[in-house]
Amino acid sequence: MASTSYNLKRTLKSNTIFLVLIAVMVLFQVLIVATGNGSLFAPQNVTNIIKQNSYVVILATGMLLCILTGGNIDLSVGSIVCLVGALAGTFIKNMEMNIYLSIFLCLIIGILIGAWHGLWIAFIHIPPFIVTLAGMLLWRGVALIVLNGLTISPMPDKYLALFNSSIPAISNETFDKMGYDAVHALTFKVTMIIAVVCCLIYVIVQFLNRTSKIKKGYEVEPMALFIGKLVLLSAVILVVAGLLGQNEGLPVILILMAVIVAAYGYYTQNTVPGRYLYALGGNAKAAQLSGVNTDKVMFFAYTNMGFLSAVAALVCIARFNSAAPTAGTNYEMDAISSCFIGGASAYGGTGTVGGAVIGAIFMGVLNNGMSILGVDSNWQRAVKGLVLLLAVLFDVASKKKKSGK
């Protein structure tokens, strides 16, 4: 009984931000309905929250890897988004280059920028804060030079379809032939089938992981708690899918985000190089003495951040249908806030990709809910700043409690 109670307490503690997210969503729903401003869970609004915050999820995933190395951050991601977006607009719109070649070049440029930062940080040992602060100024300046202060728009429909379309993709001819009701029913059916398949895959993977841990002698949570988590998360997936199915269907950008989150979640939790990130953040000297090449680990973290910044840039110019000089402003703050709110430690060595994603969703719901309620933008910034401070305060208090100070 004591063991079950302990596991329940530990499970609740490890899922605190998820429970807080649910509470905040319920609170906003009550306030929005009470003020007659619609519903937070309106199908179109749920789709908008996903699309509007896609870049935050992508950047937060990369930022987490930097934070794991010892509480380090990357201040340049917003400027990289602006620069890569400017180059993508120049390649695709102005130079009329092949779309896929342009995307490839932009990703390579993002990797090179990240490697440039990684070189100074990992091998020359300049503090990440200084290097990325310099990068924030440098790449924003280069972006303004490329754009010459002008906005490049609109982007080709073929490019927009890569990131802004939904599944199932219904053409205008098909829509006219089938009619609204038939298309709506088809969209809902296809979306729910995909959601059910995803739930089944998720459940199978979780059971396999649990079995593997038991065989290796690791402690696992009680079966009742394990089943409860699977049921709850599967229900969330199905409810969200149901709402998306009532609107446009499954956004392609959601699939891209799911692939990135799954890949990096597996990398950080189930691979040796991924665990090196935690080792470096937990105790860099001990990791070095254990044979971990800490310089290479740090170099990878920042090179990867450049890559994901480029991915976010490609998503953003599709979302806004333009490459603008102001693109990427404060994006680094959104990514950093998402990681800390999602449970990443300000000291490094602690945090998960899933937590960063929940933190990003929390920030998205906070922005969307306050916007629907008509809260002034200045108050929105104040609230987000206070939430970030409270998240870090919680982390500091937890550290002190563990150390007995």
XYZ file of C-alpha atoms in Angstrom:
405
model
C 0.000 0.000 0.000
C 2.819 2.359 0.898
C 4.549 1.581 -2.397
C 1.371 2.329 -4.345
C 0.908 5.580 -2.434
C 4.515 6.543 -3.143
C 4.160 5.775 -6.835
C 0.915 7.738 -7.005
C 2.568 10.721 -5.337
C 5.578 10.507 -7.651
C 3.346 10.127 -10.719
C 1.306 13.189 -9.763
C 4.508 15.177 -9.143
C 6.017 14.191 -12.482
C 2.810 15.194 -14.276
C 2.202 18.444 -12.404
C 2.448 20.670 -15.482
C 0.020 18.435 -17.387
C -2.525 18.730 -14.577
C -1.963 22.490 -14.405
C -2.485 22.700 -18.182
C -5.838 20.928 -17.882
C -6.850 23.225 -15.017
C -5.915 26.346 -17.013
C -7.832 25.116 -20.062
C -10.940 24.461 -17.954
C -10.595 27.913 -16.325
C -10.323 29.676 -19.686
C -13.251 27.672 -21.055
C -15.451 28.758 -18.131
C -14.392 32.412 -18.445
C -14.791 32.484 -22.237
C -18.248 30.897 -22.141
C -19.302 33.143 -19.254
C -18.295 36.282 -21.169
C -20.015 35.090 -24.347
C -16.829 34.986 -26.426
C -17.376 31.520 -27.871
C -15.378 28.513 -26.721
C -11.714 27.656 -26.228
C -12.523 24.180 -27.562
C -14.192 25.345 -30.763
C -12.860 23.126 -33.615
C -11.495 26.077 -35.573
C -9.810 27.511 -32.474
C -8.116 24.177 -31.671
C -6.760 24.067 -35.237
C -5.512 27.647 -34.885
C -3.749 26.899 -31.572
C -1.867 24.019 -33.213
C -0.848 26.022 -36.278
C 0.032 29.188 -34.372
C 2.275 27.387 -31.899
C 3.943 24.877 -34.210
C 7.164 26.894 -34.291
C 7.259 27.022 -30.472
C 7.094 23.222 -30.207
C 9.868 22.794 -32.776
C 12.151 25.392 -31.187
C 11.441 24.188 -27.641
C 12.476 20.657 -28.618
C 15.870 21.937 -29.737
C 16.199 24.386 -26.849
C 15.675 21.552 -24.373
C 18.848 19.835 -25.613
C 20.817 23.034 -24.987
C 19.314 23.455 -21.512
C 20.098 19.836 -20.612
C 23.809 20.494 -21.089
C 23.893 22.682 -17.969
C 21.120 25.257 -18.108
C 22.558 26.797 -21.277
C 20.268 28.603 -23.730
C 20.385 29.820 -27.331
C 19.386 33.469 -27.753
C 19.891 33.460 -31.521
C 17.033 31.196 -32.629
C 14.652 34.053 -33.477
C 17.290 35.716 -35.649
C 18.100 32.395 -37.346
C 14.396 31.959 -38.111
C 14.363 35.428 -39.669
C 17.530 34.820 -41.739
C 16.587 31.358 -43.005
C 13.088 32.624 -43.779
C 14.585 35.525 -45.726
C 16.817 33.151 -47.696
C 13.912 30.776 -48.345
C 11.808 33.660 -49.646
C 14.688 34.812 -51.841
C 15.324 31.316 -53.235
C 11.696 30.338 -53.799
C 10.016 33.630 -54.694
C 12.684 35.951 -56.104
C 15.029 33.422 -57.744
C 12.251 30.906 -58.561
C 14.418 27.970 -57.521
C 13.044 24.466 -57.124
C 11.077 24.337 -53.855
C 12.665 21.135 -52.575
C 16.174 22.313 -53.433
C 15.451 25.582 -51.630
C 14.261 23.714 -48.540
C 17.374 21.534 -48.585
C 19.657 24.574 -48.868
C 17.856 26.316 -46.003
C 18.262 23.288 -43.749
C 21.974 23.085 -44.600
C 22.376 26.800 -43.832
C 20.648 26.301 -40.478
C 22.998 23.422 -39.652
C 26.052 25.517 -40.617
C 24.905 28.414 -38.429
C 24.363 26.024 -35.513
C 27.796 24.489 -36.126
C 29.319 27.982 -36.117
C 27.881 28.581 -32.662
C 28.881 25.097 -31.531
C 32.475 25.678 -32.643
C 32.925 28.723 -30.413
C 31.009 27.225 -27.492
C 32.315 23.651 -27.475
C 35.899 23.969 -28.663
C 36.900 27.590 -27.948
C 34.887 27.476 -24.690
C 33.241 30.878 -24.978
C 30.093 30.966 -22.787
C 26.928 30.043 -24.775
C 25.173 33.199 -23.599
C 27.825 35.412 -25.232
C 28.085 33.413 -28.453
C 24.333 33.208 -29.042
C 23.830 36.853 -28.040
C 26.361 37.755 -30.731
C 24.529 35.424 -33.102
C 21.224 37.103 -32.308
C 22.647 40.451 -33.462
C 24.688 39.040 -36.357
C 22.015 36.922 -38.034
C 19.293 39.531 -37.613
C 21.563 42.029 -39.321
C 22.329 39.633 -42.176
C 18.601 38.926 -42.565
C 17.853 42.644 -42.891
C 20.607 42.938 -45.489
C 19.144 40.033 -47.495
C 15.628 41.457 -47.336
C 16.787 45.057 -47.729
C 14.063 46.008 -45.268
C 11.324 44.612 -47.528
C 8.866 41.751 -47.090
C 8.833 38.921 -49.620
C 5.308 37.670 -50.330
C 3.233 35.792 -51.290
C 4.792 32.334 -51.341
C 3.840 29.809 -54.074
C 0.759 27.666 -53.408
C 2.839 24.518 -53.879
C 5.087 25.554 -51.007
C 2.212 26.591 -48.759
C 0.556 23.212 -49.300
C 3.590 21.456 -47.786
C 2.920 22.981 -44.357
C -0.564 24.514 -44.357
C -2.662 21.700 -45.847
C -4.676 19.097 -43.946
C -5.461 15.389 -44.218
C -7.621 14.439 -46.006
C -6.812 16.960 -48.741
C -10.063 17.866 -50.473
C -9.809 19.677 -53.810
C -12.372 22.283 -54.847
C -13.625 19.951 -57.595
C -14.151 17.117 -55.109
C -15.861 19.481 -52.690
C -18.264 20.684 -55.368
C -18.992 17.118 -56.442
C -19.516 15.595 -52.980
C -21.125 18.518 -51.196
C -20.429 20.020 -47.757
C -22.056 17.311 -45.626
C -20.299 14.424 -47.394
C -16.902 16.162 -47.233
C -17.419 16.990 -43.563
C -18.296 13.361 -42.769
C -15.284 12.059 -44.734
C -12.915 14.480 -42.999
C -14.156 13.435 -39.559
C -13.952 9.724 -40.384
C -10.404 9.859 -41.787
C -9.171 11.989 -38.871
C -10.616 9.598 -36.287
C -9.181 6.525 -38.039
C -5.708 8.101 -37.973
C -6.172 9.011 -34.291
C -7.215 5.461 -33.351
C -4.177 4.028 -35.155
C -1.900 6.497 -33.328
C -3.445 5.499 -29.985
C -2.876 1.815 -30.705
C 0.754 2.434 -31.652
C 1.262 4.530 -28.529
C -0.243 1.860 -26.256
C 1.835 -0.921 -27.834
C 5.072 1.089 -27.526
C 4.347 1.898 -23.876
C 3.667 -1.762 -23.034
C 6.892 -2.818 -24.777
C 8.866 -0.185 -22.848
C 7.316 -1.315 -19.576
C 8.149 -4.959 -20.312
C 11.728 -4.029 -21.195
C 12.156 -2.087 -17.921
C 10.805 -4.991 -15.862
C 13.226 -7.413 -17.544
C 16.128 -5.102 -16.757
C 15.074 -4.828 -13.134
C 13.979 -1.187 -13.215
C 11.201 0.041 -10.943
C 7.913 0.664 -12.771
C 4.686 2.288 -11.656
C 1.741 0.067 -10.602
C -0.339 -1.390 -13.430
C -3.409 0.589 -12.373
C -1.554 3.906 -12.697
C 0.036 2.770 -15.943
C -3.328 1.848 -17.480
C -4.865 5.073 -16.166
C -2.214 7.191 -17.917
C -2.683 5.294 -21.183
C -6.459 5.724 -21.045
C -6.203 9.436 -20.197
C -3.680 10.286 -22.925
C -5.529 8.171 -25.505
C -8.743 9.972 -24.598
C -7.006 13.346 -25.053
C -5.754 12.283 -28.495
C -9.218 11.119 -29.557
C -10.944 14.268 -28.269
C -8.466 16.554 -30.049
C -8.816 14.468 -33.223
C -12.590 14.724 -32.965
C -12.374 18.516 -32.764
C -9.920 18.682 -35.674
C -12.153 16.357 -37.699
C -15.018 18.793 -37.308
C -12.952 21.538 -38.932
C -10.301 20.944 -41.621
C -9.017 17.543 -40.589
C -5.519 16.664 -39.430
C -3.056 19.544 -40.087
C 0.107 18.430 -41.873
C 2.135 20.587 -39.500
C 0.828 18.485 -36.591
C 2.269 15.375 -38.246
C 5.627 17.129 -38.689
C 5.616 18.148 -35.026
C 4.692 14.613 -33.935
C 7.603 13.156 -35.935
C 10.067 15.665 -34.443
C 8.814 15.136 -30.882
C 8.828 11.332 -31.215
C 12.306 11.274 -32.760
C 13.889 13.564 -30.164
C 11.965 11.945 -27.320
C 13.399 8.574 -28.318
C 16.869 10.056 -28.845
C 17.055 11.680 -25.414
C 15.536 8.789 -23.468
C 16.661 5.648 -25.289
C 20.067 6.288 -26.851
C 23.530 6.580 -25.344
C 24.350 9.948 -27.031
C 21.019 11.247 -25.775
C 21.823 10.260 -22.198
C 25.175 12.038 -22.542
C 23.226 15.314 -22.611
C 21.826 14.545 -19.157
C 25.220 13.408 -17.911
C 26.826 16.651 -19.066
C 24.156 18.734 -17.356
C 24.182 16.641 -14.197
C 27.925 16.813 -13.604
C 30.172 17.854 -16.471
C 33.408 16.901 -14.709
C 32.139 13.434 -13.768
C 30.865 12.873 -17.313
C 34.259 13.843 -18.723
C 36.072 11.505 -16.351
C 33.679 8.713 -17.378
C 34.831 9.009 -20.975
C 32.127 11.287 -22.387
C 33.435 13.726 -24.974
C 31.641 16.731 -23.509
C 32.859 19.067 -26.264
C 31.210 16.941 -28.950
C 27.995 16.711 -26.932
C 27.852 20.499 -26.603
C 28.692 20.935 -30.291
C 25.841 18.619 -31.279
C 23.315 20.432 -29.057
C 23.943 23.797 -30.711
C 24.307 22.439 -34.242
C 20.977 20.694 -33.785
C 19.448 23.954 -32.529
C 20.447 25.602 -35.789
C 18.821 22.781 -37.764
C 15.516 22.996 -35.879
C 15.558 26.792 -36.163
C 15.711 26.351 -39.935
C 12.768 23.931 -39.795
C 10.823 26.469 -37.731
C 11.682 29.171 -40.275
C 10.259 27.103 -43.151
C 7.092 26.535 -41.122
C 6.769 30.221 -40.254
C 7.023 31.626 -43.766
C 4.359 29.138 -44.836
C 2.182 30.116 -41.886
C 2.473 33.866 -42.552
C 2.810 33.476 -46.337
C 5.742 35.879 -46.271
C 9.355 36.417 -45.230
C 9.471 39.606 -43.173
C 12.247 41.588 -41.399
C 10.342 41.262 -38.104
C 9.999 37.468 -38.307
C 11.280 35.519 -35.325
C 11.033 38.380 -32.842
C 11.059 36.997 -29.272
C 10.837 33.399 -30.521
C 13.786 32.478 -28.324
C 11.844 33.632 -25.272
C 8.858 31.459 -26.188
C 11.094 28.415 -26.609
C 13.022 28.984 -23.375
C 9.829 29.626 -21.408
C 8.229 26.448 -22.770
C 11.171 24.331 -21.592
C 11.273 25.745 -18.073
C 7.498 25.677 -17.666
C 7.583 22.087 -18.923
C 9.883 20.991 -16.111
C 13.402 21.514 -17.467
C 15.847 22.511 -14.741
C 17.556 25.875 -14.865
C 20.709 24.015 -13.778
C 20.592 21.413 -16.572
C 20.429 17.634 -16.492
C 16.659 17.475 -15.967
C 13.787 17.719 -18.452
C 11.987 15.810 -21.170
C 10.861 16.525 -24.709
C 7.305 15.728 -23.665
C 7.522 18.274 -20.880
C 8.807 20.942 -23.279
C 5.889 20.216 -25.619
C 3.382 20.517 -22.776
C 5.062 23.790 -21.808
C 4.680 25.032 -25.389
C 1.003 24.037 -25.409
C 0.570 25.793 -22.056
C 2.025 28.993 -23.509
C -0.188 28.648 -26.584
C -3.349 28.166 -24.527
C -2.363 31.089 -22.311
C -1.884 33.377 -25.333
C -5.029 32.182 -27.085
C -7.241 32.282 -23.998
C -6.173 35.790 -23.002
C -6.591 37.001 -26.604
C -10.141 35.647 -26.794
C -10.952 37.327 -23.466
C -9.593 40.608 -24.844
C -6.760 40.940 -22.336
C -4.398 43.784 -23.257
C -1.152 42.604 -24.901
C 0.938 44.316 -22.215
C -0.866 42.383 -19.494
C -0.364 39.190 -21.519
C 3.395 39.733 -21.428
C 3.276 40.418 -17.706
C 1.338 37.209 -17.059
C 3.736 35.118 -19.161
C 6.716 36.618 -17.351
C 5.151 35.804 -13.983
C 4.387 32.224 -15.074
C 8.018 31.741 -16.163
C 9.305 33.112 -12.857
C 7.027 30.773 -10.897
C 8.187 27.786 -12.971
C 11.861 28.504 -12.243
C 11.048 29.217 -8.589
C 9.413 25.790 -8.344
C 12.556 24.209 -9.822
C 14.840 26.037 -7.382
C 12.640 25.089 -4.423
C 12.647 21.440 -5.523
C 16.456 21.448 -5.777
C 16.804 22.890 -2.282
C 14.360 20.351 -0.864
C 16.312 17.451 -2.387
C 19.629 18.777 -1.089
C 18.126 19.380 2.357
C 19.095 23.073 2.414
